[in-house]
PDB file of C-alpha atoms in Angstrom:
ATOM      1  CA  MET A   1      17.941 -18.263  -3.393  1.00 43.00           C
ATOM      2  CA  ASP A   2      19.198 -20.339  -0.464  1.00 45.00           C
ATOM      3  CA  ASP A   3      21.815 -17.666   0.282  1.00 45.00           C
ATOM      4  CA  LEU A   4      19.086 -15.032   0.367  1.00 43.00           C
ATOM      5  CA  ALA A   5      16.892 -17.245   2.503  1.00 43.00           C
ATOM      6  CA  ARG A   6      19.659 -17.738   5.048  1.00 42.00           C
ATOM      7  CA  LEU A   7      20.275 -14.000   4.977  1.00 44.00           C
ATOM      8  CA  PHE A   8      16.657 -13.230   5.830  1.00 43.00           C
ATOM      9  CA  GLY A   9      16.074 -16.290   8.005  1.00 42.00           C
ATOM     10  CA  VAL A  10      13.207 -17.375   5.742  1.00 40.00           C
ATOM     11  CA  ALA A  11      11.897 -20.918   5.697  1.00 38.00           C
ATOM     12  CA  ARG A  12       8.903 -22.679   4.172  1.00 35.00           C
ATOM     13  CA  ALA A  13       6.710 -25.195   5.855  1.00 35.00           C
ATOM     14  CA  SER A  14       7.597 -28.746   4.991  1.00 35.00           C
ATOM     15  CA  SER A  15       5.347 -30.497   2.504  1.00 35.00           C
ATOM     16  CA  ASN A  16       6.049 -34.060   3.601  1.00 38.00           C
ATOM     17  CA  ALA A  17       3.544 -35.966   5.720  1.00 38.00           C
ATOM     18  CA  ALA A  18       5.632 -36.001   8.889  1.00 38.00           C
ATOM     19  CA  GLY A  19       6.318 -32.280   8.661  1.00 38.00           C
ATOM     20  CA  SER A  20       2.666 -31.477   8.017  1.00 36.00           C
ATOM     21  CA  ALA A  21       1.454 -33.591  10.887  1.00 37.00           C
ATOM     22  CA  ALA A  22       3.918 -32.128  13.366  1.00 35.00           C
ATOM     23  CA  GLY A  23       3.659 -28.577  12.018  1.00 33.00           C
ATOM     24  CA  THR A  24       7.422 -28.244  11.736  1.00 31.00           C
ATOM     25  CA  ILE A  25       9.325 -25.795   9.590  1.00 34.00           C
ATOM     26  CA  THR A  26      12.321 -26.951   7.634  1.00 32.00           C
ATOM     27  CA  THR A  27      14.801 -25.162   5.400  1.00 34.00           C
ATOM     28  CA  GLU A  28      15.482 -28.185   3.173  1.00 34.00           C
ATOM     29  CA  THR A  29      12.449 -27.547   0.972  1.00 31.00           C
ATOM     30  CA  PRO A  30      12.751 -25.181  -1.996  1.00 33.00           C
ATOM     31  CA  LEU A  31      12.166 -21.558  -1.117  1.00 36.00           C
ATOM     32  CA  ILE A  32       9.970 -19.046  -2.821  1.00 38.00           C
ATOM     33  CA  MET A  33      11.360 -15.576  -2.290  1.00 43.00           C
ATOM     34  CA  ALA A  34       9.055 -12.600  -2.366  1.00 45.00           C
ATOM     35  CA  THR A  35      11.944 -10.158  -2.340  1.00 71.00           C
ATOM     36  CA  LYS A  36      12.119  -7.905  -5.362  1.00 87.00           C
ATOM     37  CA  ILE A  37      15.332  -6.349  -6.643  1.00 91.00           C
ATOM     38  CA  ARG A  38      14.747  -2.719  -7.532  1.00 93.00           C
ATOM     39  CA  GLY A  39      16.977  -0.961 -10.013  1.00 91.00           C
ATOM     40  CA  ILE A  40      17.871  -3.807 -12.381  1.00 90.00           C
ATOM     41  CA  GLU A  41      14.753  -3.684 -14.531  1.00 90.00           C
ATOM     42  CA  GLY A  42      15.715  -4.049 -18.178  1.00 89.00           C
ATOM     43  CA  MET A  43      19.391  -4.808 -17.485  1.00 88.00           C
ATOM     44  CA  LYS A  44      21.069  -7.700 -19.213  1.00 85.00           C
ATOM     45  CA  HIS A  45      23.343 -10.104 -17.342  1.00 79.00           C
ATOM     46  CA  GLY A  46      26.494  -8.625 -18.932  1.00 88.00           C
ATOM     47  CA  GLU A  47      25.475  -5.082 -17.964  1.00 92.00           C
ATOM     48  CA  LEU A  48      24.881  -6.194 -14.388  1.00 90.00           C
ATOM     49  CA  ASP A  49      28.313  -7.849 -14.176  1.00 90.00           C
ATOM     50  CA  PHE A  50      29.924  -4.714 -15.604  1.00 94.00           C
ATOM     51  CA  GLU A  51      28.202  -2.464 -13.055  1.00 94.00           C
ATOM     52  CA  ILE A  52      29.188  -4.751 -10.170  1.00 94.00           C
ATOM     53  CA  GLN A  53      32.822  -4.719 -11.320  1.00 94.00           C
ATOM     54  CA  ARG A  54      32.661  -0.914 -11.344  1.00 95.00           C
ATOM     55  CA  GLY A  55      31.536  -0.924  -7.697  1.00 95.00           C
ATOM     56  CA  ALA A  56      27.765  -1.271  -7.769  1.00 96.00           C
ATOM     57  CA  LYS A  57      26.141  -3.124  -4.897  1.00 96.00           C
ATOM     58  CA  PHE A  58      22.887  -4.634  -3.667  1.00 96.00           C
ATOM     59  CA  VAL A  59      21.581  -3.156  -0.421  1.00 97.00           C
ATOM     60  CA  LEU A  60      18.764  -3.779   2.066  1.00 96.00           C
ATOM     61  CA  PHE A  61      17.292  -1.096   4.311  1.00 97.00           C
ATOM     62  CA  GLN A  62      15.469  -1.653   7.582  1.00 97.00           C
ATOM     63  CA  TYR A  63      12.330  -0.003   8.851  1.00 97.00           C
ATOM     64  CA  CYS A  64      10.308  -0.256  12.022  1.00 97.00           C
ATOM     65  CA  ILE A  65       6.590   0.293  12.631  1.00 97.00           C
ATOM     66  CA  SER A  66       4.933   0.166  16.055  1.00 96.00           C
ATOM     67  CA  VAL A  67       1.301  -0.020  17.128  1.00 92.00           C
ATOM     68  CA  VAL A  68       0.901   0.347  20.898  1.00 84.00           C
ATOM     69  CA  ILE A  69       2.487  -2.901  22.155  1.00 88.00           C
ATOM     70  CA  LEU A  70       3.305  -4.456  18.761  1.00 93.00           C
ATOM     71  CA  THR A  71       6.519  -3.572  16.969  1.00 95.00           C
ATOM     72  CA  PHE A  72       7.414  -4.792  13.493  1.00 95.00           C
ATOM     73  CA  ARG A  73      10.962  -4.587  12.129  1.00 95.00           C
ATOM     74  CA  ARG A  74      11.206  -5.428   8.449  1.00 96.00           C
ATOM     75  CA  ALA A  75      13.674  -5.279   5.591  1.00 96.00           C
ATOM     76  CA  SER A  76      12.976  -3.391   2.395  1.00 96.00           C
ATOM     77  CA  ASP A  77      13.214  -4.879  -1.052  1.00 95.00           C
ATOM     78  CA  ILE A  78      16.771  -5.246  -2.318  1.00 96.00           C
ATOM     79  CA  TYR A  79      18.020  -2.084  -4.034  1.00 96.00           C
ATOM     80  CA  PHE A  80      20.666  -2.070  -6.759  1.00 96.00           C
ATOM     81  CA  LEU A  81      22.923   0.953  -6.316  1.00 96.00           C
ATOM     82  CA  ARG A  82      25.311   1.901  -9.082  1.00 95.00           C
ATOM     83  CA  GLN A  83      28.746   3.298  -8.336  1.00 95.00           C
ATOM     84  CA  GLY A  84      28.330   6.878  -7.126  1.00 93.00           C
ATOM     85  CA  GLU A  85      24.710   6.535  -5.967  1.00 95.00           C
ATOM     86  CA  ASN A  86      24.236   7.553  -2.343  1.00 96.00           C
ATOM     87  CA  ALA A  87      22.868   4.684  -0.263  1.00 96.00           C
ATOM     88  CA  VAL A  88      21.921   6.962   2.638  1.00 96.00           C
ATOM     89  CA  VAL A  89      19.686   9.057   0.374  1.00 96.00           C
ATOM     90  CA  LYS A  90      18.123   5.900  -1.132  1.00 96.00           C
ATOM     91  CA  GLY A  91      17.332   4.633   2.377  1.00 97.00           C
ATOM     92  CA  LEU A  92      15.954   7.956   3.623  1.00 97.00           C
ATOM     93  CA  PRO A  93      12.251   7.006   3.172  1.00 97.00           C
ATOM     94  CA  PHE A  94      12.772   3.945   5.396  1.00 97.00           C
ATOM     95  CA  THR A  95      14.640   6.011   7.977  1.00 97.00           C
ATOM     96  CA  LEU A  96      11.861   8.612   8.061  1.00 97.00           C
ATOM     97  CA  LEU A  97       9.186   5.914   8.310  1.00 97.00           C
ATOM     98  CA  SER A  98      11.003   4.429  11.295  1.00 97.00           C
ATOM     99  CA  LEU A  99      11.417   7.821  12.961  1.00 97.00           C
ATOM    100  CA  VAL A 100       7.722   8.619  12.597  1.00 97.00           C
ATOM    101  CA  ALA A 101       6.090   5.217  13.180  1.00 96.00           C
ATOM    102  CA  GLY A 102       8.689   3.156  15.019  1.00 95.00           C
ATOM    103  CA  TRP A 103       8.931   4.687  18.488  1.00 93.00           C
ATOM    104  CA  TRP A 104       5.478   3.896  19.806  1.00 93.00           C
ATOM    105  CA  GLY A 105       5.799   0.232  20.778  1.00 93.00           C
ATOM    106  CA  ILE A 106       7.002  -0.546  24.287  1.00 89.00           C
ATOM    107  CA  PRO A 107       9.674  -1.884  24.863  1.00 91.00           C
ATOM    108  CA  TRP A 108      10.968  -2.810  21.371  1.00 94.00           C
ATOM    109  CA  GLY A 109       9.835   0.260  19.425  1.00 95.00           C
ATOM    110  CA  PRO A 110      12.649   2.594  20.530  1.00 95.00           C
ATOM    111  CA  ILE A 111      15.261  -0.187  20.344  1.00 96.00           C
ATOM    112  CA  TYR A 112      14.347  -1.306  16.809  1.00 96.00           C
ATOM    113  CA  THR A 113      13.929   2.292  15.636  1.00 97.00           C
ATOM    114  CA  ILE A 114      17.449   3.201  16.770  1.00 97.00           C
ATOM    115  CA  GLN A 115      18.838   0.066  15.100  1.00 97.00           C
ATOM    116  CA  SER A 116      17.014   0.824  11.845  1.00 97.00           C
ATOM    117  CA  VAL A 117      18.124   4.465  11.763  1.00 97.00           C
ATOM    118  CA  TYR A 118      21.708   3.469  12.571  1.00 97.00           C
ATOM    119  CA  ASN A 119      21.859   0.756   9.869  1.00 97.00           C
ATOM    120  CA  ASN A 120      20.247   2.991   7.241  1.00 97.00           C
ATOM    121  CA  SER A 121      22.550   5.910   8.069  1.00 97.00           C
ATOM    122  CA  ARG A 122      25.512   3.594   7.370  1.00 96.00           C
ATOM    123  CA  GLY A 123      24.159   2.830   3.887  1.00 96.00           C
ATOM    124  CA  GLY A 124      21.995  -0.195   4.659  1.00 97.00           C
ATOM    125  CA  LYS A 125      23.102  -3.811   4.684  1.00 96.00           C
ATOM    126  CA  ASP A 126      25.289  -4.816   1.748  1.00 96.00           C
ATOM    127  CA  VAL A 127      23.984  -8.132   0.390  1.00 96.00           C
ATOM    128  CA  THR A 128      25.854  -8.050  -2.922  1.00 95.00           C
ATOM    129  CA  GLN A 129      27.650 -11.374  -2.542  1.00 95.00           C
ATOM    130  CA  ALA A 130      24.496 -13.279  -1.584  1.00 93.00           C
ATOM    131  CA  VAL A 131      22.511 -11.792  -4.486  1.00 92.00           C
ATOM    132  CA  VAL A 132      25.284 -12.439  -7.023  1.00 90.00           C
ATOM    133  CA  ASN A 133      25.604 -16.053  -5.826  1.00 91.00           C
ATOM    134  CA  SER A 134      21.843 -16.492  -6.101  1.00 88.00           C
ATOM    135  CA  LEU A 135      21.668 -14.950  -9.586  1.00 83.00           C
ATOM    136  CA  ARG A 136      24.562 -17.115 -10.794  1.00 83.00           C
ATOM    137  CA  ALA A 137      22.896 -20.238  -9.419  1.00 85.00           C
ATOM    138  CA  GLN A 138      19.685 -19.345 -11.277  1.00 81.00           C
ATOM    139  CA  ALA A 139      21.553 -18.646 -14.520  1.00 75.00           C
ATOM    140  CA  ALA A 140      23.587 -21.870 -14.417  1.00 74.00           C
ATOM    141  CA  PRO A 141      22.097 -24.717 -16.427  1.00 70.00           C
ATOM    142  CA  PRO A 142      20.925 -27.626 -14.272  1.00 68.00           C
ATOM    143  CA  GLN A 143      23.442 -30.420 -13.906  1.00 67.00           C
ATOM    144  CA  ALA A 144      22.412 -33.502 -15.872  1.00 63.00           C
ATOM    145  CA  ALA A 145      22.372 -36.687 -13.847  1.00 62.00           C
ATOM    146  CA  SER A 146      24.721 -39.406 -14.995  1.00 63.00           C
ATOM    147  CA  PRO A 147      22.872 -42.159 -16.840  1.00 68.00           C
ATOM    148  CA  ILE A 148      22.232 -45.386 -14.985  1.00 72.00           C
ATOM    149  CA  PRO A 149      24.344 -48.161 -16.442  1.00 70.00           C
ATOM    150  CA  PRO A 150      22.304 -51.016 -17.966  1.00 71.00           C
ATOM    151  CA  MET A 151      21.960 -54.135 -15.872  1.00 74.00           C
ATOM    152  CA  SER A 152      23.459 -57.262 -17.375  1.00 65.00           C
TER     153      SER A 152
END
């Protein structure tokens, strides 16, 4: 999850007293990711490894929405694309959303819209390594702490 958090630049507010009082944000606290991975529903870990070895990948798409002077650039959920699936076609809804709703904010609307369309037309952002590292970290059993030797 930390790899994904660094990828998205996500952080949670600190829960310690000093952090709460100062209103600081820290990345040392555990992260809760709201990102969903689409396309792996019902797959077992072995099937997922097999598909990745065959060339499957995890991809993010960008989209942009503008309202007068406010422009929002966001990333989609993570999509799992098997070998042979066309990433450009999978990202087409986000590209169309950006083309229709992204232009209207001044000055960032046109800039973010062009970036989103460009990134999506190249197949989105490949985040396979970060997702695989995160999934492996979740699947690994927690390391047991070494016992404290008895005091004599």
